[in-house]
PDB file of C-alpha atoms in Angstrom:
ATOM      1  CA  ARG A1064       5.885 -62.056  17.813  1.00 70.00           C
ATOM      2  CA  GLN A1065       6.580 -65.462  18.561  1.00 81.00           C
ATOM      3  CA  ILE A1066       7.962 -66.777  21.612  1.00 87.00           C
ATOM      4  CA  GLN A1067      11.383 -68.378  21.261  1.00 89.00           C
ATOM      5  CA  ASN A1068      11.094 -70.457  24.500  1.00 88.00           C
ATOM      6  CA  THR A1069       8.243 -72.128  24.037  1.00 89.00           C
ATOM      7  CA  HIS A1070       8.859 -74.400  27.335  1.00 89.00           C
ATOM      8  CA  THR A1071       9.173 -71.192  29.733  1.00 91.00           C
ATOM      9  CA  GLY A1072       6.722 -68.601  27.819  1.00 91.00           C
ATOM     10  CA  LEU A1073       9.386 -66.148  28.302  1.00 94.00           C
ATOM     11  CA  ASP A1074      11.691 -63.871  26.375  1.00 95.00           C
ATOM     12  CA  LEU A1075      14.090 -61.576  27.502  1.00 96.00           C
ATOM     13  CA  SER A1076      16.391 -59.014  26.143  1.00 96.00           C
ATOM     14  CA  VAL A1077      18.404 -56.032  26.630  1.00 96.00           C
ATOM     15  CA  PRO A1078      18.785 -54.653  23.143  1.00 95.00           C
ATOM     16  CA  GLU A1079      19.513 -51.105  23.824  1.00 94.00           C
ATOM     17  CA  TYR A1080      20.441 -48.416  26.625  1.00 93.00           C
ATOM     18  CA  GLN A1081      19.814 -44.663  27.571  1.00 92.00           C
ATOM     19  CA  GLU A1082      21.417 -42.760  29.372  1.00 88.00           C
ATOM     20  CA  ILE A1083      19.701 -40.667  32.006  1.00 87.00           C
ATOM     21  CA  ARG A1084      21.473 -37.103  33.049  1.00 83.00           C
ATOM     22  CA  GLY A1085      21.463 -35.947  36.490  1.00 78.00           C
ATOM     23  CA  LYS A1086      21.564 -32.673  38.247  1.00 79.00           C
ATOM     24  CA  MET A1087      25.331 -31.306  38.452  1.00 75.00           C
ATOM     25  CA  MET A1088      27.072 -33.624  35.713  1.00 70.00           C
ATOM     26  CA  SER A1089      25.935 -36.362  37.916  1.00 76.00           C
ATOM     27  CA  GLY A1090      23.415 -39.562  35.882  1.00 81.00           C
ATOM     28  CA  HIS A1091      23.472 -43.234  35.214  1.00 85.00           C
ATOM     29  CA  VAL A1092      22.798 -44.987  32.753  1.00 90.00           C
ATOM     30  CA  GLU A1093      19.065 -47.381  32.124  1.00 94.00           C
ATOM     31  CA  TYR A1094      19.263 -51.288  30.446  1.00 95.00           C
ATOM     32  CA  ARG A1095      16.323 -51.618  28.268  1.00 96.00           C
ATOM     33  CA  ILE A1096      14.737 -54.665  29.168  1.00 96.00           C
ATOM     34  CA  VAL A1097      12.226 -56.190  26.329  1.00 95.00           C
ATOM     35  CA  VAL A1098       9.823 -58.885  27.983  1.00 94.00           C
ATOM     36  CA  VAL A1099       7.809 -61.165  25.372  1.00 94.00           C
ATOM     37  CA  THR A1100       5.798 -63.260  27.642  1.00 92.00           C
ATOM     38  CA  ARG A1101       2.238 -65.756  27.284  1.00 89.00           C
ATOM     39  CA  LEU A1102       2.731 -66.180  31.206  1.00 88.00           C
ATOM     40  CA  ALA A1103      -0.368 -65.205  33.012  1.00 86.00           C
ATOM     41  CA  ALA A1104       1.926 -62.610  35.424  1.00 86.00           C
ATOM     42  CA  PHE A1105       1.886 -60.331  32.491  1.00 86.00           C
ATOM     43  CA  LYS A1106      -1.798 -60.439  31.389  1.00 83.00           C
ATOM     44  CA  SER A1107      -4.742 -58.598  32.421  1.00 82.00           C
ATOM     45  CA  ALA A1108      -8.536 -60.334  32.760  1.00 82.00           C
ATOM     46  CA  LYS A1109      -9.223 -59.391  28.867  1.00 85.00           C
ATOM     47  CA  HIS A1110      -6.704 -61.301  27.980  1.00 81.00           C
ATOM     48  CA  LYS A1111      -6.581 -64.878  25.892  1.00 83.00           C
ATOM     49  CA  PRO A1112      -4.405 -67.951  27.650  1.00 80.00           C
ATOM     50  CA  GLU A1113      -2.616 -67.640  24.085  1.00 82.00           C
ATOM     51  CA  ASP A1114      -1.974 -63.953  23.819  1.00 87.00           C
ATOM     52  CA  VAL A1115       1.564 -62.816  24.016  1.00 89.00           C
ATOM     53  CA  VAL A1116       2.465 -59.762  25.853  1.00 90.00           C
ATOM     54  CA  GLN A1117       5.260 -57.660  24.557  1.00 91.00           C
ATOM     55  CA  PHE A1118       6.350 -54.090  27.017  1.00 92.00           C
ATOM     56  CA  MET A1119       9.519 -52.966  27.980  1.00 93.00           C
ATOM     57  CA  VAL A1120      11.515 -51.878  32.097  1.00 95.00           C
ATOM     58  CA  SER A1121      14.490 -50.501  32.172  1.00 95.00           C
ATOM     59  CA  LYS A1122      16.523 -50.700  35.215  1.00 95.00           C
ATOM     60  CA  LYS A1123      19.679 -49.543  36.599  1.00 94.00           C
ATOM     61  CA  TYR A1124      22.677 -51.137  37.187  1.00 93.00           C
ATOM     62  CA  SER A1125      22.233 -51.847  40.857  1.00 94.00           C
ATOM     63  CA  GLU A1126      18.763 -53.172  40.322  1.00 96.00           C
ATOM     64  CA  ILE A1127      20.170 -55.904  37.651  1.00 96.00           C
ATOM     65  CA  GLU A1128      22.747 -56.627  40.419  1.00 96.00           C
ATOM     66  CA  GLU A1129      20.436 -56.642  43.188  1.00 96.00           C
ATOM     67  CA  LEU A1130      17.958 -59.085  41.193  1.00 97.00           C
ATOM     68  CA  TYR A1131      21.522 -61.696  39.788  1.00 96.00           C
ATOM     69  CA  GLN A1132      22.730 -61.611  43.311  1.00 96.00           C
ATOM     70  CA  ARG A1133      19.146 -63.035  44.846  1.00 96.00           C
ATOM     71  CA  LEU A1134      18.638 -65.487  41.940  1.00 96.00           C
ATOM     72  CA  ALA A1135      22.179 -66.758  42.556  1.00 95.00           C
ATOM     73  CA  ALA A1136      21.595 -66.958  46.592  1.00 95.00           C
ATOM     74  CA  ARG A1137      17.986 -69.261  45.854  1.00 95.00           C
ATOM     75  CA  TYR A1138      19.120 -71.128  42.722  1.00 94.00           C
ATOM     76  CA  PRO A1139      22.376 -72.195  43.512  1.00 92.00           C
ATOM     77  CA  HIS A1140      22.568 -75.195  40.673  1.00 89.00           C
ATOM     78  CA  THR A1141      22.072 -72.844  37.218  1.00 89.00           C
ATOM     79  CA  SER A1142      24.927 -71.008  36.110  1.00 90.00           C
ATOM     80  CA  LEU A1143      24.068 -68.091  35.877  1.00 93.00           C
ATOM     81  CA  PRO A1144      26.860 -65.420  32.790  1.00 94.00           C
ATOM     82  CA  LEU A1145      28.816 -63.401  35.039  1.00 92.00           C
ATOM     83  CA  LEU A1146      27.523 -59.958  35.883  1.00 93.00           C
ATOM     84  CA  PRO A1147      29.789 -57.359  34.543  1.00 90.00           C
ATOM     85  CA  ARG A1148      32.317 -55.271  37.012  1.00 86.00           C
ATOM     86  CA  LYS A1149      31.387 -52.309  39.097  1.00 84.00           C
ATOM     87  CA  VAL A1150      33.304 -49.768  38.486  1.00 78.00           C
ATOM     88  CA  LEU A1151      33.145 -45.507  39.585  1.00 75.00           C
ATOM     89  CA  PHE A1152      33.405 -44.070  35.956  1.00 76.00           C
ATOM     90  CA  VAL A1153      32.139 -45.953  32.841  1.00 75.00           C
ATOM     91  CA  GLY A1154      32.664 -44.970  29.422  1.00 83.00           C
ATOM     92  CA  GLU A1155      30.717 -45.919  26.069  1.00 87.00           C
ATOM     93  CA  SER A1156      32.477 -48.687  25.726  1.00 89.00           C
ATOM     94  CA  ASP A1157      31.995 -49.894  29.505  1.00 89.00           C
ATOM     95  CA  ILE A1158      28.204 -49.397  28.524  1.00 90.00           C
ATOM     96  CA  CYS A1159      28.189 -51.179  25.895  1.00 92.00           C
ATOM     97  CA  GLU A1160      29.909 -54.101  27.371  1.00 93.00           C
ATOM     98  CA  ARG A1161      27.436 -54.198  30.263  1.00 93.00           C
ATOM     99  CA  ARG A1162      24.464 -54.364  27.826  1.00 95.00           C
ATOM    100  CA  ALA A1163      25.782 -57.277  25.732  1.00 96.00           C
ATOM    101  CA  MET A1164      26.696 -59.121  29.166  1.00 96.00           C
ATOM    102  CA  PHE A1165      23.162 -58.144  30.851  1.00 96.00           C
ATOM    103  CA  ASN A1166      21.489 -59.269  27.147  1.00 97.00           C
ATOM    104  CA  ASP A1167      23.444 -62.728  28.006  1.00 97.00           C
ATOM    105  CA  ILE A1168      22.235 -62.938  31.641  1.00 96.00           C
ATOM    106  CA  MET A1169      18.512 -62.572  30.763  1.00 96.00           C
ATOM    107  CA  LYS A1170      18.984 -65.099  27.882  1.00 96.00           C
ATOM    108  CA  VAL A1171      19.661 -67.193  30.007  1.00 96.00           C
ATOM    109  CA  ILE A1172      17.098 -66.533  32.661  1.00 96.00           C
ATOM    110  CA  SER A1173      14.587 -66.867  30.587  1.00 96.00           C
ATOM    111  CA  LYS A1174      15.658 -70.120  29.305  1.00 95.00           C
ATOM    112  CA  ASP A1175      15.682 -71.725  32.793  1.00 95.00           C
ATOM    113  CA  GLU A1176      11.672 -72.838  34.061  1.00 93.00           C
ATOM    114  CA  ASP A1177      12.862 -71.915  37.747  1.00 93.00           C
ATOM    115  CA  LEU A1178      14.567 -68.537  37.229  1.00 95.00           C
ATOM    116  CA  ALA A1179      11.655 -67.492  34.319  1.00 94.00           C
ATOM    117  CA  THR A1180       9.143 -67.894  36.981  1.00 92.00           C
ATOM    118  CA  SER A1181      10.885 -67.028  39.746  1.00 94.00           C
ATOM    119  CA  PRO A1182       8.778 -64.539  42.816  1.00 94.00           C
ATOM    120  CA  GLU A1183      12.545 -62.535  42.208  1.00 95.00           C
ATOM    121  CA  LEU A1184      12.154 -62.116  38.351  1.00 95.00           C
ATOM    122  CA  LEU A1185       7.914 -61.552  38.618  1.00 93.00           C
ATOM    123  CA  GLU A1186       8.590 -58.694  41.019  1.00 94.00           C
ATOM    124  CA  PHE A1187      11.847 -57.239  39.226  1.00 95.00           C
ATOM    125  CA  LEU A1188       9.425 -57.241  35.558  1.00 94.00           C
ATOM    126  CA  GLY A1189       7.224 -55.106  37.333  1.00 88.00           C
ATOM    127  CA  THR A1190       4.309 -57.822  38.149  1.00 77.00           C
ATOM    128  CA  LYS A1191       2.310 -56.392  41.059  1.00 58.00           C
ATOM    129  CA  SER A1192       2.276 -59.549  43.448  1.00 46.00           C
ATOM    130  CA  THR A1193       4.438 -62.198  43.641  1.00 40.00           C
ATOM    131  CA  SER A1194       2.267 -64.973  45.048  1.00 39.00           C
ATOM    132  CA  ALA A1195       0.394 -67.235  42.199  1.00 38.00           C
ATOM    133  CA  VAL A1196      -3.307 -66.311  43.422  1.00 34.00           C
ATOM    134  CA  ASP A1197      -3.470 -62.386  42.394  1.00 33.00           C
ATOM    135  CA  PHE A1198      -2.044 -62.019  38.647  1.00 35.00           C
ATOM    136  CA  LYS A1199      -4.747 -60.140  37.281  1.00 34.00           C
ATOM    137  CA  GLY A1200      -4.023 -56.593  35.671  1.00 35.00           C
ATOM    138  CA  CYS A1201      -0.458 -56.533  35.331  1.00 38.00           C
ATOM    139  CA  LYS A1202       0.512 -55.749  32.094  1.00 37.00           C
ATOM    140  CA  ASN A1203       0.751 -52.214  31.747  1.00 39.00           C
ATOM    141  CA  ILE A1204       2.623 -52.231  35.693  1.00 39.00           C
ATOM    142  CA  PRO A1205       5.782 -51.890  34.292  1.00 42.00           C
ATOM    143  CA  ASP A1206       5.464 -48.216  32.338  1.00 43.00           C
ATOM    144  CA  ASP A1207       2.964 -46.520  34.959  1.00 45.00           C
ATOM    145  CA  LYS A1208       5.383 -47.645  37.450  1.00 44.00           C
ATOM    146  CA  GLU A1209       8.183 -45.997  35.158  1.00 44.00           C
ATOM    147  CA  LYS A1210       6.188 -42.934  34.513  1.00 44.00           C
ATOM    148  CA  GLU A1211       5.192 -42.458  38.324  1.00 46.00           C
ATOM    149  CA  ASP A1212       8.566 -42.359  39.000  1.00 47.00           C
ATOM    150  CA  GLU A1213       9.632 -40.127  36.397  1.00 46.00           C
ATOM    151  CA  GLU A1214       7.131 -37.714  37.887  1.00 46.00           C
ATOM    152  CA  ASN A1215       8.163 -37.806  41.485  1.00 47.00           C
ATOM    153  CA  ASP A1216      11.782 -37.394  40.029  1.00 47.00           C
ATOM    154  CA  ALA A1217      10.336 -34.110  38.059  1.00 47.00           C
ATOM    155  CA  LEU A1218       8.660 -32.944  41.727  1.00 46.00           C
ATOM    156  CA  ASP A1219      11.351 -33.691  43.764  1.00 46.00           C
ATOM    157  CA  PHE A1220      13.875 -31.303  41.002  1.00 44.00           C
ATOM    158  CA  PHE A1221      12.334 -28.343  41.575  1.00 45.00           C
ATOM    159  CA  LYS A1222      11.790 -28.496  45.175  1.00 44.00           C
ATOM    160  CA  GLU A1223      15.241 -29.443  46.296  1.00 45.00           C
ATOM    161  CA  GLU A1224      16.806 -25.999  45.546  1.00 46.00           C
ATOM    162  CA  LYS A1225      19.822 -26.818  47.899  1.00 46.00           C
ATOM    163  CA  THR A1226      22.124 -27.224  45.074  1.00 46.00           C
ATOM    164  CA  SER A1227      21.590 -23.438  43.871  1.00 49.00           C
ATOM    165  CA  ASP A1228      21.837 -22.372  47.421  1.00 53.00           C
ATOM    166  CA  LEU A1229      25.010 -24.110  47.556  1.00 49.00           C
ATOM    167  CA  ILE A1230      26.501 -23.042  44.851  1.00 51.00           C
ATOM    168  CA  SER A1231      25.870 -19.106  45.088  1.00 51.00           C
ATOM    169  CA  GLN A1232      27.249 -19.527  48.559  1.00 49.00           C
ATOM    170  CA  LEU A1233      30.459 -21.405  47.218  1.00 51.00           C
ATOM    171  CA  SER A1234      30.461 -18.678  44.597  1.00 51.00           C
ATOM    172  CA  SER A1235      30.263 -15.640  47.367  1.00 51.00           C
ATOM    173  CA  GLU A1236      33.014 -17.110  49.438  1.00 49.00           C
ATOM    174  CA  ASN A1237      35.671 -17.527  46.329  1.00 49.00           C
ATOM    175  CA  ALA A1238      35.079 -13.477  45.719  1.00 49.00           C
ATOM    176  CA  LYS A1239      36.143 -13.096  49.531  1.00 47.00           C
ATOM    177  CA  SER A1240      38.906 -15.025  49.347  1.00 44.00           C
ATOM    178  CA  GLY A1241      40.445 -14.717  46.035  1.00 44.00           C
ATOM    179  CA  GLU A1242      42.186 -17.153  43.590  1.00 42.00           C
ATOM    180  CA  GLU A1243      43.570 -19.730  46.579  1.00 42.00           C
ATOM    181  CA  LYS A1244      39.696 -20.523  47.497  1.00 38.00           C
ATOM    182  CA  GLU A1245      39.126 -21.018  42.944  1.00 39.00           C
ATOM    183  CA  GLU A1246      41.638 -23.412  43.067  1.00 40.00           C
ATOM    184  CA  GLU A1247      39.623 -25.523  46.157  1.00 39.00           C
ATOM    185  CA  GLU A1248      36.121 -25.148  44.922  1.00 39.00           C
ATOM    186  CA  GLU A1249      37.443 -26.744  41.473  1.00 39.00           C
ATOM    187  CA  GLU A1250      39.109 -29.991  42.850  1.00 41.00           C
ATOM    188  CA  VAL A1251      35.981 -30.480  45.297  1.00 42.00           C
ATOM    189  CA  LEU A1252      33.455 -29.847  42.300  1.00 43.00           C
ATOM    190  CA  ASP A1253      35.067 -31.382  39.946  1.00 48.00           C
ATOM    191  CA  PRO A1254      32.781 -34.516  38.693  1.00 52.00           C
ATOM    192  CA  LEU A1255      35.553 -36.420  37.541  1.00 53.00           C
ATOM    193  CA  GLY A1256      37.720 -36.313  40.248  1.00 50.00           C
ATOM    194  CA  ILE A1257      40.652 -34.528  37.802  1.00 50.00           C
ATOM    195  CA  ILE A1258      42.991 -31.726  40.011  1.00 49.00           C
ATOM    196  CA  ARG A1259      43.000 -28.933  37.688  1.00 46.00           C
ATOM    197  CA  TYR A1260      45.419 -26.475  38.695  1.00 43.00           C
TER     198      TYR A1260
END
């Protein structure tokens, strides 16, 4: 598609998010950032200067927050929209609100010439190097890095068997000490922090 921000050569948007389920009721949300660009930093040697590259990266709240803080510190003259507030437990409406706010932030970044070409943003979006010299072959870096991270997570999941050992240990202790232990265990393991009796 055509680039809307022709002066920066970069369009960023956050059209969707994905909930990633973890072990034992844990997990996180990844916000999908669509990048449409004609910047050389994201192209391989095969691309022509006028070619437009499009790809997507997934980032957690903490990663977007880190980028936001780094940009705000380095470019204090720019007025970025407010960052969504940090809360311990997020519901569906919080996630939708965050996605919309992240979308606004990314749109402002992609319209500002300083921010759109900043080393912080290029690193965040997955270029190999942030030095102006080595910007070859960077198109597929975000996808490759994502796959590598997923493979590492999958390997860690199978290697780490401490969680199941802990559960069996708690179960055997529970059988020994009766109902009082059951109430304590439920308080400790409840992921929402709600105490049930």
